Short mmCIF file of C-alpha atoms in Angstrom, two decimals:
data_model
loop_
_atom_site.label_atom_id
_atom_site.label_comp_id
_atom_site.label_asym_id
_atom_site.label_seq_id
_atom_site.Cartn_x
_atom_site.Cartn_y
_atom_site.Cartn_z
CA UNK A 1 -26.07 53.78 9.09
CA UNK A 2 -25.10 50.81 6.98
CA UNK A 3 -21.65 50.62 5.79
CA UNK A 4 -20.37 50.17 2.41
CA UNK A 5 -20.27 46.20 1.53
CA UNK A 6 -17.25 43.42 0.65
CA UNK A 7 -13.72 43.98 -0.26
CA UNK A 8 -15.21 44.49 -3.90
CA UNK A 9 -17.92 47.44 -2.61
CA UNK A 10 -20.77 46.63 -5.50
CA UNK A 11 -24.07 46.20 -4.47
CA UNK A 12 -24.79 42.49 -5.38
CA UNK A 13 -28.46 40.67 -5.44
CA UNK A 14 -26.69 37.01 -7.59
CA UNK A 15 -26.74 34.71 -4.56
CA UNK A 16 -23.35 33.39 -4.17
CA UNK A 17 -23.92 29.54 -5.03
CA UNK A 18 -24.32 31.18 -8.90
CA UNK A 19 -20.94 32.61 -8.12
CA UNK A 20 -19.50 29.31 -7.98
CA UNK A 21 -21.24 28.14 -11.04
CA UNK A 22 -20.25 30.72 -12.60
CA UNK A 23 -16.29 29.99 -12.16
CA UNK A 24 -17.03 26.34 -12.61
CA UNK A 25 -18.99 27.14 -16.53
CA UNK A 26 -16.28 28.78 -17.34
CA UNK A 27 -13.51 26.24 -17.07
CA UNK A 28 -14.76 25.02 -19.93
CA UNK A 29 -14.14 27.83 -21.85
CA UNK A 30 -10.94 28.91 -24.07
CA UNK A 31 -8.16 29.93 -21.59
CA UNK A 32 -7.33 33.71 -22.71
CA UNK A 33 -10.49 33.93 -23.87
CA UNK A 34 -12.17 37.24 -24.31
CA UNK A 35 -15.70 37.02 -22.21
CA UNK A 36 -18.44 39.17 -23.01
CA UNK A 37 -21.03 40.32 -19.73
CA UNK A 38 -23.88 42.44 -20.97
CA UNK A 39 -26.11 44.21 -18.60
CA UNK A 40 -23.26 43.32 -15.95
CA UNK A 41 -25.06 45.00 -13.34
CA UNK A 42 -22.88 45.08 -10.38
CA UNK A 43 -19.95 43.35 -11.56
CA UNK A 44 -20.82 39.65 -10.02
CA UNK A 45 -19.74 37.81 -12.98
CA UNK A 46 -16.51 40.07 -13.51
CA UNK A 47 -15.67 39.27 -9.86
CA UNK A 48 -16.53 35.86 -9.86
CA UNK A 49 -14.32 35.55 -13.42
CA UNK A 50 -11.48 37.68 -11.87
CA UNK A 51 -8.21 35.74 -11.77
CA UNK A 52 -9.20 32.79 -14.20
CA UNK A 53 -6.85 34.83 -17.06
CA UNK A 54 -9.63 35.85 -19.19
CA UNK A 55 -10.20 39.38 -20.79
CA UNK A 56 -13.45 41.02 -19.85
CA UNK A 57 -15.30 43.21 -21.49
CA UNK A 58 -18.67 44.97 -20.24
CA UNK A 59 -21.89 46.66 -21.24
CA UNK A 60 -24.50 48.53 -18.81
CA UNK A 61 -26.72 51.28 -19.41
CA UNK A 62 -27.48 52.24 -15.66
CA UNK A 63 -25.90 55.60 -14.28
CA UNK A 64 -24.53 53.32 -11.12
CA UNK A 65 -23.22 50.68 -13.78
CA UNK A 66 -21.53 52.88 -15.65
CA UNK A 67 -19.70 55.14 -13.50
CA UNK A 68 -18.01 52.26 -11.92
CA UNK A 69 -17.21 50.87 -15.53
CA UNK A 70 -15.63 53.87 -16.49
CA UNK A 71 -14.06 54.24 -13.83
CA UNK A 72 -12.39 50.40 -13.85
CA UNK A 73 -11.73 50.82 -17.46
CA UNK A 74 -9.97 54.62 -16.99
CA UNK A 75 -12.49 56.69 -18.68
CA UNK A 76 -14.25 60.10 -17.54
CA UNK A 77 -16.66 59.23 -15.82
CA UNK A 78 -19.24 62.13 -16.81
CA UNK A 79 -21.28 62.78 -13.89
CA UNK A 80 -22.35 66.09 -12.32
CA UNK A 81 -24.97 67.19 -9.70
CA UNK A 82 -27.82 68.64 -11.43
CA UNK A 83 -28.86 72.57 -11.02
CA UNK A 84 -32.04 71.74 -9.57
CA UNK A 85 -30.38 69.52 -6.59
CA UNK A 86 -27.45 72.38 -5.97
CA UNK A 87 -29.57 73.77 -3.15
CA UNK A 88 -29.99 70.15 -1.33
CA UNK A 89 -26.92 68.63 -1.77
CA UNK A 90 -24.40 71.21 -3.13
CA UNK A 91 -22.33 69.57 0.23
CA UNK A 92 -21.47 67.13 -2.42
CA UNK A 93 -20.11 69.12 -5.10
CA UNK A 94 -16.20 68.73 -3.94
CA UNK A 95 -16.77 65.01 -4.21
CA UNK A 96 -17.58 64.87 -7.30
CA UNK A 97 -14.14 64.32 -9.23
CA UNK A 98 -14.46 62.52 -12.48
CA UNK A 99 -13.08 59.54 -11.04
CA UNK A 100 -12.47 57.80 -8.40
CA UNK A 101 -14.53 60.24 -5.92
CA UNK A 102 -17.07 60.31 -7.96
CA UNK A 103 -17.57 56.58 -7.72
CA UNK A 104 -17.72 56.73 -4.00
CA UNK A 105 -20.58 59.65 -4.12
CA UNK A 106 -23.09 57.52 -6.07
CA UNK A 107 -22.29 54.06 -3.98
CA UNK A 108 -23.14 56.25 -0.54
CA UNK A 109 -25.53 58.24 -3.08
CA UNK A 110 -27.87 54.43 -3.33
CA UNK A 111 -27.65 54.65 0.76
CA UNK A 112 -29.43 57.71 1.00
CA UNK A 113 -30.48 59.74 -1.79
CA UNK A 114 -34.42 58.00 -2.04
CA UNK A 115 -34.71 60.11 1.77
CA UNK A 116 -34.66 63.36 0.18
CA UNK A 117 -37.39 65.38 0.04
CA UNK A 118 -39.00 62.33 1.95
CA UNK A 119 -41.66 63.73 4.61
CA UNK A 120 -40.72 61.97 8.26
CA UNK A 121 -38.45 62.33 11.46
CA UNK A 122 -36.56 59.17 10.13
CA UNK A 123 -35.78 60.19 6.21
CA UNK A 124 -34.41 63.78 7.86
CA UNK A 125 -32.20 61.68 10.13
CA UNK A 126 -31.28 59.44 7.55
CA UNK A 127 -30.14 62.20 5.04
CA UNK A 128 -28.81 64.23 8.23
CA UNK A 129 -26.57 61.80 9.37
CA UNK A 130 -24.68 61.47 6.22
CA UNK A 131 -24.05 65.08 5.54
CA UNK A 132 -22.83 65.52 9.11
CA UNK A 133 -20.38 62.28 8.67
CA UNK A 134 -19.90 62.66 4.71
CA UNK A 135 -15.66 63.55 4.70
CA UNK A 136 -15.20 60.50 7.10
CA UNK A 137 -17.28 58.25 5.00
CA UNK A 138 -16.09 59.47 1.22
CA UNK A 139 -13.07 59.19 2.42
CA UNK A 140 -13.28 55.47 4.16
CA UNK A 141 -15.06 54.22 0.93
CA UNK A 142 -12.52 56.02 -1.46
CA UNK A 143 -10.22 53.61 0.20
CA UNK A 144 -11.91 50.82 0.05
CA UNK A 145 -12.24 50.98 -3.75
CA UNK A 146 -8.72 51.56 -4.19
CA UNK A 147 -7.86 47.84 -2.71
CA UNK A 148 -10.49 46.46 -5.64
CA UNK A 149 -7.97 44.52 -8.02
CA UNK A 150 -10.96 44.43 -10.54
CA UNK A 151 -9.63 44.93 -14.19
CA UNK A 152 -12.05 45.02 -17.12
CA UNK A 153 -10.51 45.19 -20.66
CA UNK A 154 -13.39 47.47 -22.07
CA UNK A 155 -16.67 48.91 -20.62
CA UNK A 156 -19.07 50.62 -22.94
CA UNK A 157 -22.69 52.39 -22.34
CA UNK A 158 -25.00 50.97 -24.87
CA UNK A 159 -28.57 48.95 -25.17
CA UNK A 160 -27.69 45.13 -25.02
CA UNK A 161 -29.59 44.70 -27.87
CA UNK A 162 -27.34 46.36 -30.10
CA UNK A 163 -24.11 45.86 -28.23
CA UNK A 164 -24.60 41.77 -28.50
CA UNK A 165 -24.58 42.52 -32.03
CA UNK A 166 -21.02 43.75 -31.90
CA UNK A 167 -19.68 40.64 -29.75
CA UNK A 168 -17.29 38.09 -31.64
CA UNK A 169 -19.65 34.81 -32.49
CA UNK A 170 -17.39 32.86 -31.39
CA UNK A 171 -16.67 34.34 -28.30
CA UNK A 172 -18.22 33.17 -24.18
CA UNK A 173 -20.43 35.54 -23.39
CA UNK A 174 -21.80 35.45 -19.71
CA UNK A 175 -25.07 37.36 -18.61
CA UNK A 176 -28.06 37.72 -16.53
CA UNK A 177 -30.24 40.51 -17.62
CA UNK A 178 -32.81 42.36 -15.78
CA UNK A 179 -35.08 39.96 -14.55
CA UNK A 180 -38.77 42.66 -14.31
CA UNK A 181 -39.02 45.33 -17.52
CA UNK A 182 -38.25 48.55 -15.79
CA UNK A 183 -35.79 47.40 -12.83
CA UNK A 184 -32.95 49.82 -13.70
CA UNK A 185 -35.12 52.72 -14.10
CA UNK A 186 -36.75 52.23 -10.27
CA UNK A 187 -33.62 50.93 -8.79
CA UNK A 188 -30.89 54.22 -9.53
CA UNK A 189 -34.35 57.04 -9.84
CA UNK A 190 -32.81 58.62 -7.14
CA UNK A 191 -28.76 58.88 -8.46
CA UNK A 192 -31.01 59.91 -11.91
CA UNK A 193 -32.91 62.52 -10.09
CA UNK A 194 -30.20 64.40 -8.63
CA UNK A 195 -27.30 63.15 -11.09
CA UNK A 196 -27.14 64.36 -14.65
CA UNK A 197 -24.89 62.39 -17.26
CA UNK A 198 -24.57 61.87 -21.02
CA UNK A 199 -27.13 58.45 -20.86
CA UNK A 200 -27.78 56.71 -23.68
CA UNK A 201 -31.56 56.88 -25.30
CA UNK A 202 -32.92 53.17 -25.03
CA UNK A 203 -36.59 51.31 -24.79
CA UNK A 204 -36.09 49.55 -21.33
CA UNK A 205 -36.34 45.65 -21.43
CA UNK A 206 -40.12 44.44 -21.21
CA UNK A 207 -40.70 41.07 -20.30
CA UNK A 208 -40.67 39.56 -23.76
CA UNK A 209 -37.61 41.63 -24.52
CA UNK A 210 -35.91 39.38 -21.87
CA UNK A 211 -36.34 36.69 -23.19
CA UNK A 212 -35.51 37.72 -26.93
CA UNK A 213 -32.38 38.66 -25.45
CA UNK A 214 -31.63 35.28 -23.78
CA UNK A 215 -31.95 34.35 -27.20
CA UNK A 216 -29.29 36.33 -28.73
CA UNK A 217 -26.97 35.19 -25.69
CA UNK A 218 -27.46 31.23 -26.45
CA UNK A 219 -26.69 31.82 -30.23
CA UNK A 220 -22.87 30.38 -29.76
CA UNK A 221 -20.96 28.07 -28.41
CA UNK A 222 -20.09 28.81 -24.75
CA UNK A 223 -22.49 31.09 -23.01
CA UNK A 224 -24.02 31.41 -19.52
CA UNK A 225 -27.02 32.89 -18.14
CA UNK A 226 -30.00 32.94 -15.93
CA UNK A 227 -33.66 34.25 -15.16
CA UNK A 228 -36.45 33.67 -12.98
CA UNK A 229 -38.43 32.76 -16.45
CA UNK A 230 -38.59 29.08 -16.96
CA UNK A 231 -38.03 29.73 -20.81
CA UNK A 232 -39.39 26.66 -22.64
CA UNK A 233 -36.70 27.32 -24.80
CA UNK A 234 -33.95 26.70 -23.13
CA UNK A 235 -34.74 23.78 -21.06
CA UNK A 236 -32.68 21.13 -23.38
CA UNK A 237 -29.77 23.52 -21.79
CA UNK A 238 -31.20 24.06 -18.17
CA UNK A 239 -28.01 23.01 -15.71
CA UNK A 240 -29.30 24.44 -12.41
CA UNK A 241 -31.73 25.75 -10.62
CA UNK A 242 -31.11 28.09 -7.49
CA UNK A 243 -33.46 28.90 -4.78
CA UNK A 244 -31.18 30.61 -2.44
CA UNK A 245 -34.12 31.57 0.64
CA UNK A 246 -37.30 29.85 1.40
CA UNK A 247 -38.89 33.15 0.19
CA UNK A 248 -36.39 34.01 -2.78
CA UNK A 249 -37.60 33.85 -6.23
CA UNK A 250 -35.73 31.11 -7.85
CA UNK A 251 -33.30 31.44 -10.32
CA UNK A 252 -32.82 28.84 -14.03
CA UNK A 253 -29.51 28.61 -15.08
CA UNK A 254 -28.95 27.59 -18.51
CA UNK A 255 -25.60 27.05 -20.14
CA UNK A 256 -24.11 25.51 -23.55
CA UNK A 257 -21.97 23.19 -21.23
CA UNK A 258 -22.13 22.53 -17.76
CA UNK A 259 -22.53 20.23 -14.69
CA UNK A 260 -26.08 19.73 -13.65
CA UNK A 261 -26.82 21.47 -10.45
CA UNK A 262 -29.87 22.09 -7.70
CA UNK A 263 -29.75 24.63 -4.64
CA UNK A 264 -32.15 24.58 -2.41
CA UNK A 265 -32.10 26.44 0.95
CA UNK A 266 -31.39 24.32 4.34
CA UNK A 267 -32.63 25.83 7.67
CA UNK A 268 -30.63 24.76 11.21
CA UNK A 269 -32.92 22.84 13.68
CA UNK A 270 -32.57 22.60 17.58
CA UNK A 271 -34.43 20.47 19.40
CA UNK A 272 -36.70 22.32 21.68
CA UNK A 273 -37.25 20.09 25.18
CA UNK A 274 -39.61 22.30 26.81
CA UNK A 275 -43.27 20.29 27.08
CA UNK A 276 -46.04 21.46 25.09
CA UNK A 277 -49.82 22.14 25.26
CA UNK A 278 -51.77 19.16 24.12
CA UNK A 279 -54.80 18.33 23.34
CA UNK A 280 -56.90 17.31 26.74
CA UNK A 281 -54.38 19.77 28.83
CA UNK A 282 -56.22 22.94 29.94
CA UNK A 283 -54.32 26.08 30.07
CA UNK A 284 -53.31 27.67 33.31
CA UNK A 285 -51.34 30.66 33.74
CA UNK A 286 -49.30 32.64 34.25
CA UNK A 287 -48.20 33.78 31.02
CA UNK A 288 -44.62 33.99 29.89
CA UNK A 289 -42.15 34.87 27.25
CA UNK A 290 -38.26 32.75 26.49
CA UNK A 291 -36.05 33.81 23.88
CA UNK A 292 -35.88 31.37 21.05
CA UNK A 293 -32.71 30.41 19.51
CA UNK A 294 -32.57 30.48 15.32
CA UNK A 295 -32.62 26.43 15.29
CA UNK A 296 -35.14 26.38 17.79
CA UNK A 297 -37.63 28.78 16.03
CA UNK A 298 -36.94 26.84 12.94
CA UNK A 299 -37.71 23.80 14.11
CA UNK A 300 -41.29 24.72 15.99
CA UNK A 301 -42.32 26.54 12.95
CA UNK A 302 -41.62 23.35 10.52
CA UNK A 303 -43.48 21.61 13.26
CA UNK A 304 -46.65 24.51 13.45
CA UNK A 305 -46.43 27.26 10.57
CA UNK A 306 -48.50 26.33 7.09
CA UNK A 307 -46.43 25.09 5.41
CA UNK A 308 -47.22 26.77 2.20
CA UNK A 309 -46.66 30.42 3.88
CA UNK A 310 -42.91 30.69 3.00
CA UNK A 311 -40.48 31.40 6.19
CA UNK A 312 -38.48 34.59 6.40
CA UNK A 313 -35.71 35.64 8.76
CA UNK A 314 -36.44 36.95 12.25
CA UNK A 315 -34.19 38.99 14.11
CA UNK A 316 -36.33 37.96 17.54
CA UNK A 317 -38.12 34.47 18.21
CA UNK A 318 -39.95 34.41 21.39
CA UNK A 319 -41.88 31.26 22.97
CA UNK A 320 -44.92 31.94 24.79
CA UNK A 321 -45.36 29.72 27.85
CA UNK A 322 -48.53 28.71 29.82
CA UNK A 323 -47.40 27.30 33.24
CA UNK A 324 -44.13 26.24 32.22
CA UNK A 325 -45.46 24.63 28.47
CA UNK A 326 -45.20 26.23 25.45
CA UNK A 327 -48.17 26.86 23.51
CA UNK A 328 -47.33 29.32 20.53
CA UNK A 329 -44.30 31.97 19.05
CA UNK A 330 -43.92 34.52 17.36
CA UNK A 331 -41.06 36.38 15.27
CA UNK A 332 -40.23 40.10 14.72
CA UNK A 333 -37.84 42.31 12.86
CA UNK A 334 -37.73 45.92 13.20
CA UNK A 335 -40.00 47.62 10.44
CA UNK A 336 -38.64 48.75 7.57
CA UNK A 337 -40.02 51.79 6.97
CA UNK A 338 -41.50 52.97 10.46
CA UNK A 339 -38.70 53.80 13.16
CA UNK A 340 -41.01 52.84 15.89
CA UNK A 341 -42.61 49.99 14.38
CA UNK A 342 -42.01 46.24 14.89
CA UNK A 343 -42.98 44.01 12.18
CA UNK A 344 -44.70 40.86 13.42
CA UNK A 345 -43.08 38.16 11.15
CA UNK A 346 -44.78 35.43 12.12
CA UNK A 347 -47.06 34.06 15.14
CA UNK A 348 -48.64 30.73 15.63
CA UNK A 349 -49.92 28.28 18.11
CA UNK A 350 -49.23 24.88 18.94
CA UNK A 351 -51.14 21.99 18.09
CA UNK A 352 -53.26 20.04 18.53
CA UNK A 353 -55.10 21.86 21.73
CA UNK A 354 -58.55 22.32 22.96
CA UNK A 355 -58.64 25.86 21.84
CA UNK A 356 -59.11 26.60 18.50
CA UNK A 357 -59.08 30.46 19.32
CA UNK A 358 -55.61 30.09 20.77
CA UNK A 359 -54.03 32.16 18.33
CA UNK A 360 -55.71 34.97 19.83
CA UNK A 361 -53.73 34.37 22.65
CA UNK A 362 -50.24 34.78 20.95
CA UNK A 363 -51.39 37.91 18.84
CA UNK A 364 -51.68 39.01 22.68
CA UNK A 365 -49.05 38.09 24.05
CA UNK A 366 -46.77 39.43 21.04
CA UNK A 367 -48.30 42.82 21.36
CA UNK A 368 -48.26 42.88 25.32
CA UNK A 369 -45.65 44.75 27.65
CA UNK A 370 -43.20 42.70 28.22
CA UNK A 371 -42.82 41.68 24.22
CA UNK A 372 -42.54 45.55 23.95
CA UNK A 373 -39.71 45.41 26.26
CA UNK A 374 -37.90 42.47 24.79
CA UNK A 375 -38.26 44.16 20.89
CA UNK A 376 -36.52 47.33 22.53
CA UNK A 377 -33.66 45.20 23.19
CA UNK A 378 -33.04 43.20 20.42
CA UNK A 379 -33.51 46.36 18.20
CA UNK A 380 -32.11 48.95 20.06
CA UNK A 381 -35.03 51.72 19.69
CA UNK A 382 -38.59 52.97 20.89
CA UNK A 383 -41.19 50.45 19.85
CA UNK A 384 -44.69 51.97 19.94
CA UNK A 385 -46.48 49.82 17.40
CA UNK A 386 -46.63 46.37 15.42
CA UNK A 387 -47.39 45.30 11.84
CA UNK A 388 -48.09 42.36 9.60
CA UNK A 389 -49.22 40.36 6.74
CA UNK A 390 -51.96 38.19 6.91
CA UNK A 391 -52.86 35.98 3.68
CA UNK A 392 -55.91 34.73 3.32
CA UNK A 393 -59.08 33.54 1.29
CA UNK A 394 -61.69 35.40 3.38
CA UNK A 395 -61.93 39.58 2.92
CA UNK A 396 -60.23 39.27 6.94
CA UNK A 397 -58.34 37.67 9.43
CA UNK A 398 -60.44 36.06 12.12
CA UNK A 399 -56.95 35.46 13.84
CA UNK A 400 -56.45 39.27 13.88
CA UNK A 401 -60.13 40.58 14.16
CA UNK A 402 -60.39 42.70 17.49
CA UNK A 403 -57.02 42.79 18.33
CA UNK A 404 -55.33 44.86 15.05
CA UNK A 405 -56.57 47.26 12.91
CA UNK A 406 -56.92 46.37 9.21
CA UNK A 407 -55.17 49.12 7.08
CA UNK A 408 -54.96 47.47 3.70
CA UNK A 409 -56.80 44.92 1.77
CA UNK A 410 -55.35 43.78 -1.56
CA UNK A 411 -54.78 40.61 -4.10
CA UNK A 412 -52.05 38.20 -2.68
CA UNK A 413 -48.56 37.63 -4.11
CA UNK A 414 -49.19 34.39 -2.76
CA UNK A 415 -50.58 31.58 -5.07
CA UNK A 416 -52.80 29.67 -2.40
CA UNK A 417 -54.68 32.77 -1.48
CA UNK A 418 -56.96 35.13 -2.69
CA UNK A 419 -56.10 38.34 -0.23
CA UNK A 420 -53.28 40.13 1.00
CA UNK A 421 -53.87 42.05 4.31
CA UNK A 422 -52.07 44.32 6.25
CA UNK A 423 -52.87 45.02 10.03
CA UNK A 424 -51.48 47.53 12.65
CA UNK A 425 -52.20 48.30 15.99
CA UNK A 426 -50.39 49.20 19.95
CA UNK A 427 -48.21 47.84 21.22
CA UNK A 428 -47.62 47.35 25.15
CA UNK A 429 -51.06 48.69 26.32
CA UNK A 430 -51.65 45.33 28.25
CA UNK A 431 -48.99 43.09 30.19
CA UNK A 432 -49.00 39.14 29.88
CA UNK A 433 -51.62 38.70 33.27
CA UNK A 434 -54.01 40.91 31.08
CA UNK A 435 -53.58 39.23 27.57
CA UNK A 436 -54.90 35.99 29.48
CA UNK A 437 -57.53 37.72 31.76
CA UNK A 438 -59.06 39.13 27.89
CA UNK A 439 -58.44 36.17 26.04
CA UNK A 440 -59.78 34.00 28.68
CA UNK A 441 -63.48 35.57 28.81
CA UNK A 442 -63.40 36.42 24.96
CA UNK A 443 -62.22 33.12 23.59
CA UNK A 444 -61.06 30.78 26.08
CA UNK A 445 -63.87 29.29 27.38
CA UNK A 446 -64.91 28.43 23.63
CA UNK A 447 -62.51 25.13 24.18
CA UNK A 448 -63.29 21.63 22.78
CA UNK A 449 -64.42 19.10 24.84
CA UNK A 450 -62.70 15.60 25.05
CA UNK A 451 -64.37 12.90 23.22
#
């Protein structure tokens, strides 16, 4: 089960490079200043403020949000199981006491709560496992939360939109609402579901509604904040621009005063010496698979991937060797959402070759026997199955035609394609010596000639 987080214990999505831009804005600012954070969230800017000497006061609407802020701030915190979850989870009843523990229920709550009344072997085990280990964990993250030296100077429940109204006009005020109309209201449903609480009535932030509220922010003389809009705006006051992951959405950071910034991820590369297939080589067997090493994988899929497919994080990078020379990889990462289910991250093949089918040949070898084995290792559980994402501009994938079954066809996320596809399909019902005995007299002998 995954363990509560940091020294602090709020869930935080700000990346930390806007951390540090944060503390460096506001050095700028009035010393004993009083800073204002609406829609603070998880309490990155407070933390990220924490020890500079200013006052901070804080606005959320969110059930998580607030219990916290009341908490910090000494208030009741207001928060009971409802009647229609008593039956479910009355185990958490004595945990619930208007303070501290009740803190520590919703935290664990956001670790488990979305599994109830889930169907599936892994949601019961999920929601299992915490009831049978709840004392020990309430109690570790009780303590946890009483090491937070956090102080806020006010926290109130109320709609940003009228709270900004409130704020002094001349005083910092430090910010990044939600980024997507409706995030709150998905992200705590399940602490709302089986948590009842005096909420306040508000119209959740649309799109536009963001962006009015930037406006209200900016309207005095020290302020911070960010989006993923580009607001036209704002740009005279753009000071940075964050893209913390390859495949993170980036964020603008706009400010009345402050050093001009750009972050922009950086990936380690290895060299890899092992010889490659080239073009005018023919491929001999046998067949077999080396563990990659971060840098390593990094560096062949620079070297091989399309580039404009953005690169995610594999917990497994395997090489797939033809008599001693590579000639493809793939990545995996246990599934999220299927217990038995790898997720094929990403597979390619090297080039140039004299096979243009030769991707056939790694979709084999990444569902064969022995990649079974090696994904049973690195993610210590039964692997039975693969996925992935294909993008594309055709209605399928030619790479994946044959060998996976297509399970979902939709419109891409991804600019520079027209389809999003998802495929499925066994894995280890062939070993390596059989991947290249199939792809051999289905594909292989469909190889370019030299000129």
């Amino acid at each position: 089960m995954t363990e509560p987080q940091e020294a602090g214990m709020f869930q935080g999505t700000i990346p930390g490079p806007m951390r540090s831009i944060v503390r460096e804005t506001a050095r700028q600012w009035p010393q004993g200043a009083g800073v204002y954070i609406p829609c603070c969230g998880n309490f990155t800017i407070e933390r990220s403020l924490a020890g500079m000497g200013f006052t901070l006061h804080s606005s959320d609407v969110s059930i998580y949000t607030s219990a916290i802020g009341r908490w910090l701030t000494h208030q009741p915190i207001g928060i009971r199981l409802r009647d229609t979850s008593e039956e479910q989870l009355g185990w958490l009843a004595d945990s619930l006491d208007d303070g501290i523990g009740t803190v520590a229920t919703l935290m664990l709550g956001t670790r488990f709560l979305a599994s109830v009344d889930r169907d599936g072997l892994w949601h019961e085990r999920v929601v299992r496992s915490y009831r049978d280990q709840w004392t020990a964990k309430h109690a570790e993250t009780i303590e946890k939360l009483s090491r937070s030296d956090l102080q806020l100077a006010s926290y109130q429940v109320e709609d940003v939109r009228t709270w900004l109204q409130a704020v002094p006009s001349d005083a910092p005020v430090c910010s990044f609402p939600p980024f997507y109309g409706g995030g709150y209201e998905k992200l705590y449903e399940p602490l709302n579901t089986h948590f009842d609480w005096d909420a306040p009535e508000y119209e959740p932030l649309s799109d536009d509604d963001v962006v009015s509220v930037l406006g209200a922010i900016t309207d005095r003389p020290y302020w911070l904040t960010a989006s993923n809009h580009d607001v036209e705006e704002l740009r005279p006051n753009l000071r940075g621009v964050i893209k913390a992951t390859p495949r993170a959405a980036p964020f603008y950071v706009y400010a009345s005063k402050a050093p001009t910034r750009i972050v922009a991820p950086r990936q380690p590369l290895d060299p890899v010496t092992v010889p490659r297939l080239r073009q005018g080589e023919q491929l001999e067997g046998p067949l077999t698979l080396s563990l990659l090493k971060p840098g390593q994988f990094n560096a062949l899929r620079s070297r091989y991937l399309n580039p404009r497919i953005a690169p995610g994080a594999a917990n497994l990078a395997v090489a797939v060797k033809a008599a001693g020379r590579i000639i493809g990889v793939f990545a995996m990462s246990p599934s999220s959402y299927t217990p038995d289910e790898a997720y094929l991250l990403s597979d390619f093949a090297v080039a140039p070759t004299n096979y243009p089918r030769l991707s056939k040949l790694i979709v084999l070898a990444a569902t064969s026997k022995e990649a079974q084995l090696l994904c049973q290792r690195a993610f210590s559980r039964r692997i039975r199955a693969v996925s992935t994402t294909a993008f594309s501009n055709k209605p399928v994938s030619m790479k994946y035609r044959g060998l996976l079954k297509l399970t979902k066809r939709g419109s891409s996320n991804e600019a520079a394609y027209q389809y999003q596809l998802q495929y499925q399909g066994a894995m280890g019902g062939h070993d390596l010596a059989a991947a290249l005995d199939t792809w051999t007299k289905k594909w292989g002998t469909t190889a370019r000639k030299e000129n």
